[in-house]
Tab-separated table of C-alpha atoms in Angstrom:
chain	number	residue	atom	x	y	z
A	1	UNK	CA	72.789	92.813	131.440
A	2	UNK	CA	71.346	93.431	127.756
A	3	UNK	CA	69.858	91.214	125.831
A	4	UNK	CA	68.007	90.833	122.080
A	5	UNK	CA	66.172	87.807	121.217
A	6	UNK	CA	68.666	85.383	120.654
A	7	UNK	CA	71.503	86.575	122.738
A	8	UNK	CA	72.293	88.177	126.181
A	9	UNK	CA	75.858	90.313	126.571
A	10	UNK	CA	76.910	89.913	130.740
A	11	UNK	CA	79.827	92.308	132.273
A	12	UNK	CA	81.457	91.204	134.995
A	13	UNK	CA	82.875	93.708	137.388
A	14	UNK	CA	85.073	93.068	140.352
A	15	UNK	CA	87.050	95.415	142.677
A	16	UNK	CA	90.231	93.928	141.399
A	17	UNK	CA	91.767	91.379	138.795
A	18	UNK	CA	91.112	88.701	139.943
A	19	UNK	CA	91.149	85.969	136.748
A	20	UNK	CA	90.209	82.966	139.250
A	21	UNK	CA	86.914	84.996	140.685
A	22	UNK	CA	85.873	85.527	137.637
A	23	UNK	CA	86.114	82.456	135.995
A	24	UNK	CA	84.260	81.243	139.192
A	25	UNK	CA	81.641	84.634	138.499
A	26	UNK	CA	81.299	83.566	134.707
A	27	UNK	CA	80.989	79.078	135.157
A	28	UNK	CA	78.016	80.646	137.684
A	29	UNK	CA	75.921	82.922	135.974
A	30	UNK	CA	76.088	80.114	132.691
A	31	UNK	CA	74.834	77.342	136.024
A	32	UNK	CA	71.882	80.075	137.198
A	33	UNK	CA	70.322	80.872	133.080
A	34	UNK	CA	70.743	77.476	131.786
A	35	UNK	CA	73.557	78.199	129.400
A	36	UNK	CA	75.528	75.177	129.869
A	37	UNK	CA	72.855	72.878	129.041
A	38	UNK	CA	71.856	71.669	125.442
A	39	UNK	CA	68.368	70.842	124.595
A	40	UNK	CA	69.442	69.358	121.500
A	41	UNK	CA	68.466	65.831	122.195
A	42	UNK	CA	64.983	67.029	124.076
A	43	UNK	CA	63.980	69.112	120.873
A	44	UNK	CA	64.340	66.161	118.872
A	45	UNK	CA	62.454	64.120	121.070
A	46	UNK	CA	59.844	66.757	121.190
A	47	UNK	CA	59.146	66.746	117.448
A	48	UNK	CA	56.980	63.639	117.699
A	49	UNK	CA	55.124	64.700	120.599
A	50	UNK	CA	51.700	66.422	119.831
A	51	UNK	CA	51.699	68.670	122.742
A	52	UNK	CA	55.418	69.989	123.446
A	53	UNK	CA	56.026	70.623	119.656
A	54	UNK	CA	54.561	73.724	119.304
A	55	UNK	CA	55.648	74.597	122.713
A	56	UNK	CA	59.087	74.111	121.416
A	57	UNK	CA	58.498	76.043	118.485
A	58	UNK	CA	57.349	79.249	120.590
A	59	UNK	CA	59.854	79.234	122.852
A	60	UNK	CA	62.684	77.608	121.355
A	61	UNK	CA	65.690	78.909	122.860
A	62	UNK	CA	64.235	78.231	126.879
A	63	UNK	CA	66.753	76.732	129.331
A	64	UNK	CA	65.812	75.495	133.154
A	65	UNK	CA	67.081	78.132	135.063
A	66	UNK	CA	68.580	76.708	138.185
A	67	UNK	CA	69.268	77.879	141.377
A	68	UNK	CA	72.978	78.747	142.770
A	69	UNK	CA	72.968	76.550	145.821
A	70	UNK	CA	71.038	73.457	146.767
A	71	UNK	CA	69.974	75.234	150.029
A	72	UNK	CA	68.318	78.696	148.096
A	73	UNK	CA	66.220	75.816	146.141
A	74	UNK	CA	65.434	74.016	148.641
A	75	UNK	CA	64.517	77.017	150.842
A	76	UNK	CA	62.728	78.335	147.719
A	77	UNK	CA	60.580	75.553	146.997
A	78	UNK	CA	59.465	75.718	150.991
A	79	UNK	CA	58.493	79.281	150.322
A	80	UNK	CA	56.211	78.018	147.475
A	81	UNK	CA	54.136	75.247	149.582
A	82	UNK	CA	50.326	75.824	148.653
A	83	UNK	CA	50.570	79.325	148.194
A	84	UNK	CA	50.380	81.194	144.680
A	85	UNK	CA	53.248	82.458	142.676
A	86	UNK	CA	52.976	86.024	142.920
A	87	UNK	CA	53.007	85.513	147.213
A	88	UNK	CA	55.575	82.818	146.855
A	89	UNK	CA	57.787	85.553	144.706
A	90	UNK	CA	56.421	88.613	147.150
A	91	UNK	CA	58.081	86.013	150.001
A	92	UNK	CA	61.316	85.601	148.763
A	93	UNK	CA	62.247	88.801	148.262
A	94	UNK	CA	61.212	89.974	151.585
A	95	UNK	CA	63.094	86.981	153.222
A	96	UNK	CA	66.359	88.627	150.752
A	97	UNK	CA	66.192	91.995	150.889
A	98	UNK	CA	65.357	91.649	155.229
A	99	UNK	CA	68.332	88.912	155.153
A	100	UNK	CA	70.154	88.905	151.985
A	101	UNK	CA	73.672	91.078	151.916
A	102	UNK	CA	73.008	93.880	149.656
A	103	UNK	CA	75.683	95.392	147.291
A	104	UNK	CA	75.736	98.945	145.642
A	105	UNK	CA	76.655	98.499	141.855
A	106	UNK	CA	76.561	101.828	139.804
A	107	UNK	CA	73.890	103.169	142.034
A	108	UNK	CA	71.667	100.253	142.395
A	109	UNK	CA	71.230	97.405	145.488
A	110	UNK	CA	71.612	94.191	145.069
A	111	UNK	CA	71.191	91.777	147.314
A	112	UNK	CA	72.446	87.921	147.638
A	113	UNK	CA	69.935	85.486	149.088
A	114	UNK	CA	70.335	84.240	152.623
A	115	UNK	CA	72.884	82.505	154.067
A	116	UNK	CA	71.989	79.482	156.328
A	117	UNK	CA	73.985	81.345	158.811
A	118	UNK	CA	71.766	84.565	158.875
A	119	UNK	CA	68.258	82.153	159.014
A	120	UNK	CA	69.312	80.305	161.537
A	121	UNK	CA	69.979	82.995	163.608
A	122	UNK	CA	67.256	85.130	163.530
A	123	UNK	CA	64.715	81.769	164.303
A	124	UNK	CA	61.595	81.140	164.120
A	125	UNK	CA	59.631	84.129	165.701
A	126	UNK	CA	61.243	87.096	163.693
A	127	UNK	CA	60.339	84.785	160.385
A	128	UNK	CA	56.672	84.449	161.340
A	129	UNK	CA	56.443	88.414	162.503
A	130	UNK	CA	57.461	88.722	158.821
A	131	UNK	CA	54.620	87.271	157.517
A	132	UNK	CA	55.808	83.198	157.289
A	133	UNK	CA	53.367	80.802	158.805
A	134	UNK	CA	54.533	78.975	161.893
A	135	UNK	CA	54.621	76.280	160.371
A	136	UNK	CA	57.145	77.278	157.533
A	137	UNK	CA	58.848	79.604	159.526
A	138	UNK	CA	59.640	76.600	161.266
A	139	UNK	CA	60.335	74.122	158.439
A	140	UNK	CA	63.108	76.833	156.797
A	141	UNK	CA	64.754	77.432	160.641
A	142	UNK	CA	65.308	74.216	161.104
A	143	UNK	CA	67.166	73.537	157.349
A	144	UNK	CA	69.141	77.202	157.937
A	145	UNK	CA	70.192	75.333	161.472
A	146	UNK	CA	71.346	71.797	159.884
A	147	UNK	CA	73.051	73.713	157.005
A	148	UNK	CA	74.739	75.734	159.043
A	149	UNK	CA	76.116	73.428	162.282
A	150	UNK	CA	77.608	71.194	159.279
A	151	UNK	CA	74.904	68.386	160.723
A	152	UNK	CA	74.073	68.559	156.810
A	153	UNK	CA	75.475	69.199	153.635
A	154	UNK	CA	73.230	70.025	151.279
A	155	UNK	CA	75.333	70.041	148.441
A	156	UNK	CA	76.146	66.705	148.770
A	157	UNK	CA	72.742	65.526	147.333
A	158	UNK	CA	74.842	67.269	143.359
A	159	UNK	CA	76.792	63.826	143.526
A	160	UNK	CA	74.138	61.609	144.262
A	161	UNK	CA	72.114	59.806	141.902
A	162	UNK	CA	68.398	60.821	141.904
A	163	UNK	CA	67.067	58.331	143.874
A	164	UNK	CA	69.293	58.902	146.404
A	165	UNK	CA	68.864	62.893	146.403
A	166	UNK	CA	64.586	62.218	146.280
A	167	UNK	CA	65.737	59.737	149.361
A	168	UNK	CA	67.790	62.596	150.780
A	169	UNK	CA	64.668	65.544	150.678
A	170	UNK	CA	62.195	63.732	151.678
A	171	UNK	CA	63.936	62.804	155.252
A	172	UNK	CA	63.997	66.867	155.963
A	173	UNK	CA	60.515	67.608	157.861
A	174	UNK	CA	58.388	69.840	155.679
A	175	UNK	CA	60.396	68.226	152.689
A	176	UNK	CA	57.634	66.246	150.400
A	177	UNK	CA	57.054	65.061	146.922
A	178	UNK	CA	56.315	68.024	144.854
A	179	UNK	CA	59.203	70.033	146.755
A	180	UNK	CA	61.780	67.781	146.119
A	181	UNK	CA	60.936	67.214	142.414
A	182	UNK	CA	61.368	70.959	142.039
A	183	UNK	CA	64.743	70.542	143.150
A	184	UNK	CA	65.779	67.715	140.652
A	185	UNK	CA	65.121	70.113	138.396
A	186	UNK	CA	65.604	73.870	139.036
A	187	UNK	CA	69.099	73.052	141.636
A	188	UNK	CA	69.819	69.947	140.742
A	189	UNK	CA	69.933	70.064	137.122
A	190	UNK	CA	68.526	66.160	136.658
A	191	UNK	CA	66.384	66.013	132.991
A	192	UNK	CA	63.632	63.777	134.018
A	193	UNK	CA	61.927	65.521	136.751
A	194	UNK	CA	58.548	65.600	137.247
A	195	UNK	CA	56.218	68.016	139.866
A	196	UNK	CA	53.520	65.214	139.027
A	197	UNK	CA	51.655	66.683	142.516
A	198	UNK	CA	51.683	70.676	140.831
A	199	UNK	CA	47.583	71.476	140.975
A	200	UNK	CA	48.648	74.255	138.099
A	201	UNK	CA	50.687	71.510	136.067
A	202	UNK	CA	47.195	68.678	136.676
A	203	UNK	CA	45.243	71.570	135.733
A	204	UNK	CA	46.591	72.362	132.261
A	205	UNK	CA	47.045	68.750	131.508
A	206	UNK	CA	42.964	68.037	132.463
A	207	UNK	CA	42.082	70.766	130.223
A	208	UNK	CA	44.076	69.841	126.931
A	209	UNK	CA	42.710	66.149	127.753
A	210	UNK	CA	39.333	67.930	127.919
A	211	UNK	CA	38.288	66.353	130.702
A	212	UNK	CA	35.719	67.525	133.207
A	213	UNK	CA	37.933	66.393	136.252
A	214	UNK	CA	40.772	67.420	137.603
A	215	UNK	CA	44.171	64.667	137.314
A	216	UNK	CA	45.127	63.806	140.541
A	217	UNK	CA	49.092	63.734	141.161
A	218	UNK	CA	49.203	59.550	140.802
A	219	UNK	CA	47.439	59.818	136.718
A	220	UNK	CA	50.022	63.637	136.383
A	221	UNK	CA	52.543	61.594	137.029
A	222	UNK	CA	51.543	58.008	134.745
A	223	UNK	CA	50.483	60.582	131.694
A	224	UNK	CA	53.967	62.445	131.968
A	225	UNK	CA	55.540	58.767	131.358
A	226	UNK	CA	55.161	59.617	127.358
A	227	UNK	CA	57.770	62.513	127.792
A	228	UNK	CA	60.903	60.056	129.869
A	229	UNK	CA	63.448	60.925	130.362
A	230	UNK	CA	63.018	64.528	129.397
A	231	UNK	CA	60.430	65.458	131.974
A	232	UNK	CA	62.321	68.290	133.606
A	233	UNK	CA	62.273	69.700	129.677
A	234	UNK	CA	58.711	69.554	128.977
A	235	UNK	CA	58.000	70.684	132.201
A	236	UNK	CA	60.111	74.088	131.709
A	237	UNK	CA	57.998	74.725	128.320
A	238	UNK	CA	54.982	73.684	129.643
A	239	UNK	CA	55.133	76.084	132.604
A	240	UNK	CA	56.635	78.804	130.243
A	241	UNK	CA	53.081	77.999	127.927
A	242	UNK	CA	50.947	78.810	131.145
A	243	UNK	CA	52.432	82.143	132.130
A	244	UNK	CA	52.310	83.575	129.040
A	245	UNK	CA	48.478	81.533	128.421
A	246	UNK	CA	49.049	79.581	125.545
A	247	UNK	CA	46.629	76.179	125.780
A	248	UNK	CA	48.072	73.194	125.080
């Protein structure tokens, strides 16, 4: 993969000339990087918003990256619960390299996200041994076991309404509103998700309003209504600003 400021060039390599597999890979790549999304309505909407307008000007072209599977998104979200982004990234990389399949291409090793079967087989104690808290290990193993056995099929949530998907995710042990909202944004591609319980999001909104009191989840949700029905996009651009040290 190569890129310049306005484009990305991706080369798909396969061991045999399989057009069907190449087309599937192409569609999956477009989904993961968000290239199949159309932000034009959001851009038009943001032009009249004092917070979003400068962010869109700075990050124009930014899409909302998606996970390849809903399972990957759910496990990644659980990993990220109540810890820093850097620690979450470390744990995600660890679980991928330990339990994901490895493929060597041009002398470089690439890993796929572990399958539900692979996580179900290793058990809770193995995850605890590899730096996961017992509670998170139990959540991750339970969901993996149910997905692997066919008791649940997370991919069916792609066909659900936002209300149906929310109800489904909340029913799982260890999954609350924060995790659910990130799944709606980064796995199901809904345009109006908003993780109001995210502490970093509450902090940056509080700083914008120059208040000495940090927003509550309820206050953040109420404030976000100004961005409906584009709150997934607003969230993505606000976090881009946060990562780059840009104040709202």
